[in-house]
Amino acid sequence: MLFLMYAVKPALLWLLRRTGNIEDGPSQSMISLILLIALASAFFTAIIGVHAIFGGFMVGLILPRENSFNIKVTEKLEDLIGAIFLPLYFTLSGLKTDIGLLDSGIAWGYVAAALSRKFGTQSRTQLG
């Protein structure tokens, strides 16, 4: 984390100012670099025992706020995240789900209550 704050952030700011990406908006190469930094940071935080999402969060914190650069990066990454990373996340979390833990009637009752709440509310709002 300290490496991101004191080494990567100044280097990234220098590179962004030198290439004019802060004023003009992020180029495709800068988006690729930021994504690479985020994935590397997630990898290293997972290695040290912290959840990988924290690494990506830290990269989001070091992005400059000048000229709403961080918002422009977010807008450019939304399609990629929605098309690739979001389905990948749900697939991996579904594969890690252990249905065998639902071994009691109370647990299945909670599942039935949650499903009836979801679909019951949805059909009620569609009726009128």
PDB file of C-alpha atoms in Angstrom:
ATOM      1  CA  MET A   1       0.000   0.000   0.000  1.00  0.00           C
ATOM      2  CA  LEU A   2       2.828   2.337   0.820  1.00  0.00           C
ATOM      3  CA  PHE A   3       4.446   1.419  -2.490  1.00  0.00           C
ATOM      4  CA  LEU A   4       1.291   2.511  -4.329  1.00  0.00           C
ATOM      5  CA  MET A   5       1.051   5.787  -2.451  1.00  0.00           C
ATOM      6  CA  TYR A   6       4.701   6.831  -2.526  1.00  0.00           C
ATOM      7  CA  ALA A   7       6.096   5.237  -5.705  1.00  0.00           C
ATOM      8  CA  VAL A   8       3.291   4.444  -8.156  1.00  0.00           C
ATOM      9  CA  LYS A   9       1.153   7.549  -7.585  1.00  0.00           C
ATOM     10  CA  PRO A  10       3.923  10.116  -8.262  1.00  0.00           C
ATOM     11  CA  ALA A  11       5.149   8.131 -11.277  1.00  0.00           C
ATOM     12  CA  LEU A  12       1.615   7.871 -12.656  1.00  0.00           C
ATOM     13  CA  LEU A  13       0.985  11.592 -12.111  1.00  0.00           C
ATOM     14  CA  TRP A  14       4.251  12.461 -13.851  1.00  0.00           C
ATOM     15  CA  LEU A  15       3.401  10.222 -16.800  1.00  0.00           C
ATOM     16  CA  LEU A  16      -0.152  11.553 -17.084  1.00  0.00           C
ATOM     17  CA  ARG A  17       1.006  15.172 -17.033  1.00  0.00           C
ATOM     18  CA  ARG A  18       3.835  14.503 -19.479  1.00  0.00           C
ATOM     19  CA  THR A  19       1.533  12.827 -22.004  1.00  0.00           C
ATOM     20  CA  GLY A  20      -1.313  15.335 -21.546  1.00  0.00           C
ATOM     21  CA  ASN A  21      -3.807  12.686 -20.488  1.00  0.00           C
ATOM     22  CA  ILE A  22      -5.095  14.681 -17.520  1.00  0.00           C
ATOM     23  CA  GLU A  23      -6.200  17.577 -19.727  1.00  0.00           C
ATOM     24  CA  ASP A  24      -7.364  15.581 -22.762  1.00  0.00           C
ATOM     25  CA  GLY A  25      -8.750  12.527 -21.010  1.00  0.00           C
ATOM     26  CA  PRO A  26      -7.204   9.089 -20.718  1.00  0.00           C
ATOM     27  CA  SER A  27      -5.914   7.443 -23.888  1.00  0.00           C
ATOM     28  CA  GLN A  28      -6.292   3.736 -24.595  1.00  0.00           C
ATOM     29  CA  SER A  29      -2.704   3.113 -23.535  1.00  0.00           C
ATOM     30  CA  MET A  30      -3.288   4.895 -20.203  1.00  0.00           C
ATOM     31  CA  ILE A  31      -6.467   2.894 -19.613  1.00  0.00           C
ATOM     32  CA  SER A  32      -4.453  -0.271 -20.270  1.00  0.00           C
ATOM     33  CA  LEU A  33      -1.721   0.861 -17.882  1.00  0.00           C
ATOM     34  CA  ILE A  34      -4.214   1.735 -15.131  1.00  0.00           C
ATOM     35  CA  LEU A  35      -5.964  -1.611 -15.571  1.00  0.00           C
ATOM     36  CA  LEU A  36      -2.608  -3.398 -15.415  1.00  0.00           C
ATOM     37  CA  ILE A  37      -1.704  -1.532 -12.216  1.00  0.00           C
ATOM     38  CA  ALA A  38      -5.088  -2.424 -10.691  1.00  0.00           C
ATOM     39  CA  LEU A  39      -4.739  -6.113 -11.559  1.00  0.00           C
ATOM     40  CA  ALA A  40      -1.150  -6.229 -10.285  1.00  0.00           C
ATOM     41  CA  SER A  41      -2.174  -4.498  -7.082  1.00  0.00           C
ATOM     42  CA  ALA A  42      -5.046  -6.956  -6.603  1.00  0.00           C
ATOM     43  CA  PHE A  43      -2.632  -9.844  -7.166  1.00  0.00           C
ATOM     44  CA  PHE A  44      -0.116  -8.601  -4.616  1.00  0.00           C
ATOM     45  CA  THR A  45      -2.719  -7.798  -1.960  1.00  0.00           C
ATOM     46  CA  ALA A  46      -4.089 -11.329  -2.381  1.00  0.00           C
ATOM     47  CA  ILE A  47      -0.569 -12.735  -1.943  1.00  0.00           C
ATOM     48  CA  ILE A  48      -0.032 -10.874   1.344  1.00  0.00           C
ATOM     49  CA  GLY A  49      -3.334 -12.194   2.689  1.00  0.00           C
ATOM     50  CA  VAL A  50      -5.583  -9.186   2.158  1.00  0.00           C
ATOM     51  CA  HIS A  51      -8.598  -9.584  -0.132  1.00  0.00           C
ATOM     52  CA  ALA A  52      -7.783  -8.781  -3.766  1.00  0.00           C
ATOM     53  CA  ILE A  53     -10.528  -6.151  -4.019  1.00  0.00           C
ATOM     54  CA  PHE A  54      -8.546  -3.960  -1.633  1.00  0.00           C
ATOM     55  CA  GLY A  55      -5.709  -3.679  -4.169  1.00  0.00           C
ATOM     56  CA  GLY A  56      -8.052  -2.437  -6.874  1.00  0.00           C
ATOM     57  CA  PHE A  57      -9.614  -0.051  -4.377  1.00  0.00           C
ATOM     58  CA  MET A  58      -6.209   1.403  -3.550  1.00  0.00           C
ATOM     59  CA  VAL A  59      -5.493   2.017  -7.245  1.00  0.00           C
ATOM     60  CA  GLY A  60      -8.787   3.882  -7.454  1.00  0.00           C
ATOM     61  CA  LEU A  61      -7.640   6.055  -4.566  1.00  0.00           C
ATOM     62  CA  ILE A  62      -4.369   7.030  -6.238  1.00  0.00           C
ATOM     63  CA  LEU A  63      -5.988   8.162  -9.503  1.00  0.00           C
ATOM     64  CA  PRO A  64      -5.800  11.943  -9.848  1.00  0.00           C
ATOM     65  CA  ARG A  65      -8.991  13.969  -9.378  1.00  0.00           C
ATOM     66  CA  GLU A  66      -7.780  16.830 -11.600  1.00  0.00           C
ATOM     67  CA  ASN A  67     -10.140  17.671 -14.479  1.00  0.00           C
ATOM     68  CA  SER A  68     -12.328  14.756 -13.300  1.00  0.00           C
ATOM     69  CA  PHE A  69      -9.745  12.303 -14.659  1.00  0.00           C
ATOM     70  CA  ASN A  70     -10.966   9.551 -12.336  1.00  0.00           C
ATOM     71  CA  ILE A  71     -14.524   9.893 -13.655  1.00  0.00           C
ATOM     72  CA  LYS A  72     -13.312   9.705 -17.258  1.00  0.00           C
ATOM     73  CA  VAL A  73     -11.373   6.523 -16.456  1.00  0.00           C
ATOM     74  CA  THR A  74     -14.468   5.045 -14.823  1.00  0.00           C
ATOM     75  CA  GLU A  75     -16.615   5.845 -17.852  1.00  0.00           C
ATOM     76  CA  LYS A  76     -14.126   4.195 -20.203  1.00  0.00           C
ATOM     77  CA  LEU A  77     -13.858   1.063 -18.060  1.00  0.00           C
ATOM     78  CA  GLU A  78     -17.598   0.531 -17.449  1.00  0.00           C
ATOM     79  CA  ASP A  79     -18.232  -1.403 -20.670  1.00  0.00           C
ATOM     80  CA  LEU A  80     -15.237  -3.670 -20.163  1.00  0.00           C
ATOM     81  CA  ILE A  81     -16.193  -4.381 -16.580  1.00  0.00           C
ATOM     82  CA  GLY A  82     -19.843  -5.030 -17.435  1.00  0.00           C
ATOM     83  CA  ALA A  83     -18.996  -7.327 -20.343  1.00  0.00           C
ATOM     84  CA  ILE A  84     -16.081  -9.324 -18.917  1.00  0.00           C
ATOM     85  CA  PHE A  85     -15.352  -8.877 -15.232  1.00  0.00           C
ATOM     86  CA  LEU A  86     -18.898  -8.850 -13.830  1.00  0.00           C
ATOM     87  CA  PRO A  87     -19.945 -12.173 -15.430  1.00  0.00           C
ATOM     88  CA  LEU A  88     -16.586 -13.639 -14.451  1.00  0.00           C
ATOM     89  CA  TYR A  89     -17.144 -12.570 -10.836  1.00  0.00           C
ATOM     90  CA  PHE A  90     -20.603 -14.148 -10.663  1.00  0.00           C
ATOM     91  CA  THR A  91     -19.339 -17.332 -12.318  1.00  0.00           C
ATOM     92  CA  LEU A  92     -16.477 -17.707  -9.859  1.00  0.00           C
ATOM     93  CA  SER A  93     -18.629 -16.909  -6.832  1.00  0.00           C
ATOM     94  CA  GLY A  94     -21.239 -19.406  -8.050  1.00  0.00           C
ATOM     95  CA  LEU A  95     -18.589 -22.098  -8.419  1.00  0.00           C
ATOM     96  CA  LYS A  96     -17.427 -21.461  -4.862  1.00  0.00           C
ATOM     97  CA  THR A  97     -20.960 -21.756  -3.464  1.00  0.00           C
ATOM     98  CA  ASP A  98     -21.484 -24.926  -1.442  1.00  0.00           C
ATOM     99  CA  ILE A  99     -25.155 -25.922  -1.682  1.00  0.00           C
ATOM    100  CA  GLY A 100     -24.398 -28.750   0.752  1.00  0.00           C
ATOM    101  CA  LEU A 101     -24.446 -26.187   3.555  1.00  0.00           C
ATOM    102  CA  LEU A 102     -28.213 -25.907   3.093  1.00  0.00           C
ATOM    103  CA  ASP A 103     -28.771 -29.102   5.034  1.00  0.00           C
ATOM    104  CA  SER A 104     -31.479 -28.035   7.457  1.00  0.00           C
ATOM    105  CA  GLY A 105     -35.110 -27.113   7.074  1.00  0.00           C
ATOM    106  CA  ILE A 106     -34.474 -23.674   8.558  1.00  0.00           C
ATOM    107  CA  ALA A 107     -31.854 -22.872   5.919  1.00  0.00           C
ATOM    108  CA  TRP A 108     -34.201 -23.939   3.112  1.00  0.00           C
ATOM    109  CA  GLY A 109     -36.943 -21.877   4.776  1.00  0.00           C
ATOM    110  CA  TYR A 110     -34.730 -18.797   4.526  1.00  0.00           C
ATOM    111  CA  VAL A 111     -34.090 -19.547   0.849  1.00  0.00           C
ATOM    112  CA  ALA A 112     -37.822 -19.974   0.176  1.00  0.00           C
ATOM    113  CA  ALA A 113     -38.628 -16.761   2.057  1.00  0.00           C
ATOM    114  CA  ALA A 114     -36.010 -14.791   0.129  1.00  0.00           C
ATOM    115  CA  LEU A 115     -37.215 -16.145  -3.220  1.00  0.00           C
ATOM    116  CA  SER A 116     -40.879 -15.532  -2.426  1.00  0.00           C
ATOM    117  CA  ARG A 117     -40.039 -12.015  -1.295  1.00  0.00           C
ATOM    118  CA  LYS A 118     -38.117 -11.337  -4.505  1.00  0.00           C
ATOM    119  CA  PHE A 119     -40.575 -12.843  -6.957  1.00  0.00           C
ATOM    120  CA  GLY A 120     -43.687 -11.961  -4.945  1.00  0.00           C
ATOM    121  CA  THR A 121     -42.708  -8.283  -4.832  1.00  0.00           C
ATOM    122  CA  GLN A 122     -41.820  -8.291  -8.505  1.00  0.00           C
ATOM    123  CA  SER A 123     -45.138  -9.788  -9.623  1.00  0.00           C
ATOM    124  CA  ARG A 124     -47.090  -7.495  -7.299  1.00  0.00           C
ATOM    125  CA  THR A 125     -45.534  -4.392  -8.851  1.00  0.00           C
ATOM    126  CA  GLN A 126     -46.206  -5.689 -12.361  1.00  0.00           C
ATOM    127  CA  LEU A 127     -49.904  -6.194 -11.656  1.00  0.00           C
ATOM    128  CA  GLY A 128     -50.584  -2.638 -10.959  1.00  0.00           C
TER     129      GLY A 128
END
